[in-house]
Amino acid sequence: YAAMNNNASKSINDLRSFGVKFLLDDFGTGYSSFDMLQKYSFDILKIDQSFTHMLGVNKKTDHLVQSIIEMCHHIGIKTVAEGVETAEQLRFYRDNGCEFIQGYHFFRPMPEEDFVKLLKRMHACNMLIDYHNSIAETPISYYKAALYYTSQDMYRKTNVTTDIIAELIGQNLGVGVVSGLYDASYSLSYVSYLFLQLLGCSYSEVMEMCQGSYLQLIAPEDRDFYLKNTNMEKFYNLVLKDGTRIPVKEFCYNVRTSQGERQWISSVRRLDALDEDNKKRLETMYALAEYDSFTKLLNKTPFFEKVEKQLNNAPGQACTMLLFDIDNFKTVNDLCGHKTGDEILLAVAEIIDNSFRAGDLVGRFGGDEFVVFMKGCADAELIKTRLEATMQQIKDTLYLEPLNRHVSISIGFCCSNGNSTSTELFESADKALYKAKISGKNTYCQYLPE
């Protein structure tokens, strides 16, 4: 900086005409001062990590950093926070509208080979989003980028987390993004800055309003339908701090982490109003909320409601929960086309439905996952025999010519003596399904408590 001469401003402007951007590094220390900011035109300002390390420790630092970010927004400069190592520091910067955040919280130093691989995966994700964003505004297109990370054990090969995927989607699409644990209350773990702007709240205000559950942000009259609607596209009202309702459109996708944990990622756009077309779509979706419109099987929420009813009506009765997942279904869609994928889904749904008793509950949880509840049966050996027959029928019936292989499924199941809730049964079966998937797929696993 000291070497800058009187022609520095002209030189900066000349370079900027070629698309060059200028960043003021380590702001608040050394030569990186308000005087430098006043004399020259910068595009980005990086807040020195010495400030980051004192966040939450020194109130004066908190106020200084808030003022720096606000000042930059007023004069048209974007901000970068460096040295972020904790979730608390990350929340502080997101809460105050810092555009870019870097630090060990995201990635630790890594060998060059691993870094190159990571860059390629990040680049592929951005290319997918850019490509699909340019050809169509569809939910499936947006979330193919997220699927890229969850396929082929990408989570295991890098430190990429669902929050980072959500961050990438939000930055590239310019929409509010939220994500969290895929449980009964839709636990909220990530909120993007654009979503905060949508609600007109700070991060801490949103977390206080929702108490950790995204459902608490949804208008009470819309929550039941939100839970019953397993479609990727949803219309509903969010509630602001003052009680005002704003109509939004959501695209939601479910992913699974390397630890087998189910999470959800949603992009949320504000609508001017729920127009007549949207209202008609809502009415149609309400009518179809109990059953999946494609396979005619039960949707998630009505499935669990019926399971709970059966458990309550016959406490202590033996039962079994089973989860089915079509192996490599994304590959089938990508290489054979969505028409073939739809035909496979319908065929597998029909085989699973016909493989069980008339009184057993059969549902589809969106995508290529199916669930079955058997009341009055917890005979593991009998169930294994039935599963082997089901898997064989799928193999014999469904063959993919372009891939030169048969369709296969992975299955996880949990038997209970009647002292488990529907949620506990599902979570146990889900763990068994995950074990089947990482064991090579095309198999079944039973959940056995450790």
mmCIF file of N, CA and C in Angstrom, residues 13-91:
data_model
loop_
_atom_site.group_PDB
_atom_site.id
_atom_site.type_symbol
_atom_site.label_atom_id
_atom_site.label_comp_id
_atom_site.label_asym_id
_atom_site.label_seq_id
_atom_site.Cartn_x
_atom_site.Cartn_y
_atom_site.Cartn_z
ATOM 1 N N ASN A 13 -8.809 2.128 -11.741
ATOM 2 C CA ASN A 13 -9.955 2.261 -12.629
ATOM 3 C C ASN A 13 -9.681 1.654 -13.998
ATOM 4 N N ASP A 14 -8.446 1.828 -14.502
ATOM 5 C CA ASP A 14 -8.083 1.239 -15.797
ATOM 6 C C ASP A 14 -8.170 -0.290 -15.726
ATOM 7 N N LEU A 15 -7.646 -0.866 -14.651
ATOM 8 C CA LEU A 15 -7.695 -2.323 -14.501
ATOM 9 C C LEU A 15 -9.130 -2.812 -14.316
ATOM 10 N N ARG A 16 -9.921 -2.006 -13.607
ATOM 11 C CA ARG A 16 -11.306 -2.405 -13.381
ATOM 12 C C ARG A 16 -12.075 -2.480 -14.698
ATOM 13 N N SER A 17 -11.711 -1.668 -15.667
ATOM 14 C CA SER A 17 -12.388 -1.690 -16.965
ATOM 15 C C SER A 17 -12.170 -3.018 -17.685
ATOM 16 N N PHE A 18 -11.138 -3.779 -17.268
ATOM 17 C CA PHE A 18 -10.887 -5.103 -17.841
ATOM 18 C C PHE A 18 -11.529 -6.219 -17.002
ATOM 19 N N GLY A 19 -12.338 -5.831 -16.011
ATOM 20 C CA GLY A 19 -13.010 -6.826 -15.193
ATOM 21 C C GLY A 19 -12.279 -7.192 -13.916
ATOM 22 N N VAL A 20 -11.154 -6.526 -13.632
ATOM 23 C CA VAL A 20 -10.394 -6.815 -12.419
ATOM 24 C C VAL A 20 -11.126 -6.245 -11.208
ATOM 25 N N LYS A 21 -11.168 -7.002 -10.122
ATOM 26 C CA LYS A 21 -11.775 -6.523 -8.886
ATOM 27 C C LYS A 21 -10.691 -6.341 -7.831
ATOM 28 N N PHE A 22 -10.927 -5.414 -6.907
ATOM 29 C CA PHE A 22 -9.924 -5.077 -5.901
ATOM 30 C C PHE A 22 -10.445 -5.373 -4.500
ATOM 31 N N LEU A 23 -9.602 -6.031 -3.736
ATOM 32 C CA LEU A 23 -9.958 -6.425 -2.374
ATOM 33 C C LEU A 23 -9.006 -5.762 -1.389
ATOM 34 N N LEU A 24 -9.564 -5.171 -0.344
ATOM 35 C CA LEU A 24 -8.764 -4.574 0.723
ATOM 36 C C LEU A 24 -8.592 -5.620 1.810
ATOM 37 N N ASP A 25 -7.387 -6.138 1.949
ATOM 38 C CA ASP A 25 -7.125 -7.268 2.842
ATOM 39 C C ASP A 25 -6.851 -6.796 4.272
ATOM 40 N N ASP A 26 -7.128 -7.696 5.231
ATOM 41 C CA ASP A 26 -6.772 -7.490 6.647
ATOM 42 C C ASP A 26 -7.261 -6.155 7.187
ATOM 43 N N PHE A 27 -8.514 -5.785 6.830
ATOM 44 C CA PHE A 27 -9.010 -4.470 7.240
ATOM 45 C C PHE A 27 -9.016 -4.345 8.767
ATOM 46 N N GLY A 28 -8.561 -3.167 9.239
ATOM 47 C CA GLY A 28 -8.512 -2.881 10.665
ATOM 48 C C GLY A 28 -7.139 -3.042 11.271
ATOM 49 N N THR A 29 -6.164 -3.482 10.448
ATOM 50 C CA THR A 29 -4.797 -3.654 10.948
ATOM 51 C C THR A 29 -3.809 -3.020 9.966
ATOM 52 N N GLY A 30 -2.662 -2.584 10.461
ATOM 53 C CA GLY A 30 -1.587 -2.067 9.602
ATOM 54 C C GLY A 30 -2.024 -0.954 8.684
ATOM 55 N N TYR A 31 -1.620 -1.067 7.404
ATOM 56 C CA TYR A 31 -1.962 -0.040 6.418
ATOM 57 C C TYR A 31 -3.415 -0.145 5.954
ATOM 58 N N SER A 32 -4.068 -1.258 6.257
ATOM 59 C CA SER A 32 -5.439 -1.482 5.797
ATOM 60 C C SER A 32 -6.403 -0.719 6.703
ATOM 61 N N SER A 33 -6.555 0.564 6.405
ATOM 62 C CA SER A 33 -7.257 1.472 7.320
ATOM 63 C C SER A 33 -8.411 2.199 6.636
ATOM 64 N N PHE A 34 -9.120 3.027 7.402
ATOM 65 C CA PHE A 34 -10.199 3.846 6.850
ATOM 66 C C PHE A 34 -9.645 4.839 5.834
ATOM 67 N N ASP A 35 -8.424 5.305 6.047
ATOM 68 C CA ASP A 35 -7.805 6.237 5.103
ATOM 69 C C ASP A 35 -7.656 5.595 3.733
ATOM 70 N N MET A 36 -7.220 4.330 3.713
ATOM 71 C CA MET A 36 -7.081 3.598 2.451
ATOM 72 C C MET A 36 -8.445 3.413 1.787
ATOM 73 N N LEU A 37 -9.449 3.144 2.600
ATOM 74 C CA LEU A 37 -10.805 2.937 2.084
ATOM 75 C C LEU A 37 -11.365 4.228 1.498
ATOM 76 N N GLN A 38 -10.977 5.351 2.086
ATOM 77 C CA GLN A 38 -11.459 6.643 1.623
ATOM 78 C C GLN A 38 -10.785 7.069 0.320
ATOM 79 N N LYS A 39 -9.506 6.749 0.164
ATOM 80 C CA LYS A 39 -8.734 7.221 -0.994
ATOM 81 C C LYS A 39 -8.990 6.414 -2.256
ATOM 82 N N TYR A 40 -9.222 5.102 -2.086
ATOM 83 C CA TYR A 40 -9.281 4.233 -3.262
ATOM 84 C C TYR A 40 -10.616 3.480 -3.321
ATOM 85 N N SER A 41 -10.943 3.054 -4.527
ATOM 86 C CA SER A 41 -12.218 2.369 -4.762
ATOM 87 C C SER A 41 -12.005 0.852 -4.737
ATOM 88 N N PHE A 42 -12.560 0.208 -3.720
ATOM 89 C CA PHE A 42 -12.429 -1.248 -3.580
ATOM 90 C C PHE A 42 -13.782 -1.927 -3.821
ATOM 91 N N ASP A 43 -13.708 -3.173 -4.247
ATOM 92 C CA ASP A 43 -14.922 -3.955 -4.479
ATOM 93 C C ASP A 43 -15.269 -4.829 -3.269
ATOM 94 N N ILE A 44 -14.237 -5.291 -2.590
ATOM 95 C CA ILE A 44 -14.427 -6.225 -1.476
ATOM 96 C C ILE A 44 -13.505 -5.826 -0.329
ATOM 97 N N LEU A 45 -13.987 -5.992 0.876
ATOM 98 C CA LEU A 45 -13.192 -5.727 2.071
ATOM 99 C C LEU A 45 -13.136 -7.000 2.915
ATOM 100 N N LYS A 46 -11.917 -7.393 3.307
ATOM 101 C CA LYS A 46 -11.762 -8.584 4.137
ATOM 102 C C LYS A 46 -11.508 -8.164 5.585
ATOM 103 N N ILE A 47 -12.373 -8.640 6.471
ATOM 104 C CA ILE A 47 -12.245 -8.334 7.901
ATOM 105 C C ILE A 47 -11.161 -9.222 8.497
ATOM 106 N N ASP A 48 -10.204 -8.616 9.128
ATOM 107 C CA ASP A 48 -9.058 -9.365 9.651
ATOM 108 C C ASP A 48 -9.488 -10.414 10.682
ATOM 109 N N GLN A 49 -8.799 -11.554 10.667
ATOM 110 C CA GLN A 49 -9.177 -12.651 11.545
ATOM 111 C C GLN A 49 -8.994 -12.322 13.033
ATOM 112 N N SER A 50 -8.191 -11.318 13.343
ATOM 113 C CA SER A 50 -8.025 -10.941 14.750
ATOM 114 C C SER A 50 -9.350 -10.465 15.348
ATOM 115 N N PHE A 51 -10.230 -9.875 14.508
ATOM 116 C CA PHE A 51 -11.561 -9.483 14.965
ATOM 117 C C PHE A 51 -12.450 -10.712 15.147
ATOM 118 N N THR A 52 -12.347 -11.634 14.184
ATOM 119 C CA THR A 52 -13.168 -12.853 14.239
ATOM 120 C C THR A 52 -12.920 -13.619 15.534
ATOM 121 N N HIS A 53 -11.646 -13.731 15.920
ATOM 122 C CA HIS A 53 -11.296 -14.525 17.099
ATOM 123 C C HIS A 53 -11.845 -13.931 18.392
ATOM 124 N N MET A 54 -12.182 -12.620 18.375
ATOM 125 C CA MET A 54 -12.669 -11.970 19.580
ATOM 126 C C MET A 54 -14.200 -11.852 19.623
ATOM 127 N N LEU A 55 -14.874 -12.347 18.567
ATOM 128 C CA LEU A 55 -16.338 -12.292 18.551
ATOM 129 C C LEU A 55 -16.900 -13.139 19.693
ATOM 130 N N GLY A 56 -17.868 -12.593 20.396
ATOM 131 C CA GLY A 56 -18.466 -13.311 21.512
ATOM 132 C C GLY A 56 -17.647 -13.246 22.778
ATOM 133 N N VAL A 57 -16.416 -12.738 22.666
ATOM 134 C CA VAL A 57 -15.526 -12.607 23.825
ATOM 135 C C VAL A 57 -15.498 -11.155 24.288
ATOM 136 N N ASN A 58 -15.457 -10.255 23.305
ATOM 137 C CA ASN A 58 -15.378 -8.821 23.583
ATOM 138 C C ASN A 58 -16.546 -8.115 22.889
ATOM 139 N N LYS A 59 -17.474 -7.564 23.654
ATOM 140 C CA LYS A 59 -18.645 -6.897 23.091
ATOM 141 C C LYS A 59 -18.264 -5.744 22.173
ATOM 142 N N LYS A 60 -17.159 -5.082 22.511
ATOM 143 C CA LYS A 60 -16.692 -3.979 21.676
ATOM 144 C C LYS A 60 -16.378 -4.474 20.265
ATOM 145 N N THR A 61 -15.746 -5.656 20.190
ATOM 146 C CA THR A 61 -15.426 -6.250 18.882
ATOM 147 C C THR A 61 -16.693 -6.561 18.104
ATOM 148 N N ASP A 62 -17.697 -7.111 18.793
ATOM 149 C CA ASP A 62 -18.965 -7.424 18.127
ATOM 150 C C ASP A 62 -19.542 -6.176 17.467
ATOM 151 N N HIS A 63 -19.576 -5.061 18.207
ATOM 152 C CA HIS A 63 -20.140 -3.818 17.678
ATOM 153 C C HIS A 63 -19.292 -3.248 16.546
ATOM 154 N N LEU A 64 -17.961 -3.353 16.669
ATOM 155 C CA LEU A 64 -17.073 -2.860 15.611
ATOM 156 C C LEU A 64 -17.304 -3.613 14.301
ATOM 157 N N VAL A 65 -17.378 -4.940 14.381
ATOM 158 C CA VAL A 65 -17.561 -5.746 13.177
ATOM 159 C C VAL A 65 -18.934 -5.478 12.559
ATOM 160 N N GLN A 66 -19.978 -5.375 13.393
ATOM 161 C CA GLN A 66 -21.307 -5.040 12.873
ATOM 162 C C GLN A 66 -21.278 -3.706 12.131
ATOM 163 N N SER A 67 -20.570 -2.741 12.672
ATOM 164 C CA SER A 67 -20.485 -1.415 12.053
ATOM 165 C C SER A 67 -19.722 -1.458 10.736
ATOM 166 N N ILE A 68 -18.655 -2.248 10.705
ATOM 167 C CA ILE A 68 -17.863 -2.368 9.465
ATOM 168 C C ILE A 68 -18.713 -2.960 8.345
ATOM 169 N N ILE A 69 -19.457 -4.028 8.639
ATOM 170 C CA ILE A 69 -20.294 -4.664 7.619
ATOM 171 C C ILE A 69 -21.378 -3.708 7.142
ATOM 172 N N GLU A 70 -22.024 -3.031 8.081
ATOM 173 C CA GLU A 70 -23.082 -2.077 7.715
ATOM 174 C C GLU A 70 -22.525 -0.934 6.877
ATOM 175 N N MET A 71 -21.338 -0.445 7.252
ATOM 176 C CA MET A 71 -20.706 0.633 6.490
ATOM 177 C C MET A 71 -20.426 0.186 5.052
ATOM 178 N N CYS A 72 -19.909 -1.008 4.907
ATOM 179 C CA CYS A 72 -19.590 -1.524 3.570
ATOM 180 C C CYS A 72 -20.838 -1.639 2.710
ATOM 181 N N HIS A 73 -21.942 -2.093 3.316
ATOM 182 C CA HIS A 73 -23.185 -2.197 2.559
ATOM 183 C C HIS A 73 -23.649 -0.820 2.092
ATOM 184 N N HIS A 74 -23.435 0.203 2.897
ATOM 185 C CA HIS A 74 -23.866 1.559 2.536
ATOM 186 C C HIS A 74 -23.048 2.120 1.374
ATOM 187 N N ILE A 75 -21.767 1.745 1.296
ATOM 188 C CA ILE A 75 -20.909 2.314 0.239
ATOM 189 C C ILE A 75 -20.683 1.333 -0.912
ATOM 190 N N GLY A 76 -21.466 0.244 -0.932
ATOM 191 C CA GLY A 76 -21.434 -0.672 -2.077
ATOM 192 C C GLY A 76 -20.256 -1.610 -2.131
ATOM 193 N N ILE A 77 -19.718 -1.980 -0.980
ATOM 194 C CA ILE A 77 -18.592 -2.911 -0.937
ATOM 195 C C ILE A 77 -19.041 -4.212 -0.262
ATOM 196 N N LYS A 78 -18.658 -5.347 -0.835
ATOM 197 C CA LYS A 78 -18.974 -6.634 -0.223
ATOM 198 C C LYS A 78 -17.920 -6.980 0.820
ATOM 199 N N THR A 79 -18.285 -7.830 1.762
ATOM 200 C CA THR A 79 -17.366 -8.162 2.860
ATOM 201 C C THR A 79 -17.011 -9.646 2.872
ATOM 202 N N VAL A 80 -15.792 -9.925 3.324
ATOM 203 C CA VAL A 80 -15.302 -11.284 3.528
ATOM 204 C C VAL A 80 -14.840 -11.393 4.976
ATOM 205 N N ALA A 81 -15.278 -12.438 5.657
ATOM 206 C CA ALA A 81 -14.808 -12.698 7.019
ATOM 207 C C ALA A 81 -13.788 -13.823 6.965
ATOM 208 N N GLU A 82 -12.624 -13.613 7.564
ATOM 209 C CA GLU A 82 -11.613 -14.665 7.551
ATOM 210 C C GLU A 82 -11.417 -15.221 8.966
ATOM 211 N N GLY A 83 -10.900 -16.440 9.002
ATOM 212 C CA GLY A 83 -10.563 -17.045 10.288
ATOM 213 C C GLY A 83 -11.745 -17.613 11.051
ATOM 214 N N VAL A 84 -12.855 -17.920 10.365
ATOM 215 C CA VAL A 84 -14.034 -18.469 11.048
ATOM 216 C C VAL A 84 -13.790 -19.942 11.381
ATOM 217 N N GLU A 85 -13.856 -20.274 12.658
ATOM 218 C CA GLU A 85 -13.555 -21.636 13.091
ATOM 219 C C GLU A 85 -14.676 -22.282 13.890
ATOM 220 N N THR A 86 -15.683 -21.501 14.301
ATOM 221 C CA THR A 86 -16.758 -22.058 15.125
ATOM 222 C C THR A 86 -18.119 -21.730 14.521
ATOM 223 N N ALA A 87 -19.114 -22.527 14.922
ATOM 224 C CA ALA A 87 -20.477 -22.298 14.446
ATOM 225 C C ALA A 87 -21.006 -20.949 14.937
ATOM 226 N N GLU A 88 -20.579 -20.541 16.130
ATOM 227 C CA GLU A 88 -21.033 -19.259 16.683
ATOM 228 C C GLU A 88 -20.520 -18.087 15.831
ATOM 229 N N GLN A 89 -19.253 -18.145 15.422
ATOM 230 C CA GLN A 89 -18.700 -17.087 14.573
ATOM 231 C C GLN A 89 -19.421 -17.056 13.222
ATOM 232 N N LEU A 90 -19.689 -18.245 12.686
ATOM 233 C CA LEU A 90 -20.401 -18.334 11.410
ATOM 234 C C LEU A 90 -21.779 -17.699 11.517
ATOM 235 N N ARG A 91 -22.509 -18.008 12.602
ATOM 236 C CA ARG A 91 -23.849 -17.437 12.782
ATOM 237 C C ARG A 91 -23.793 -15.905 12.919
#
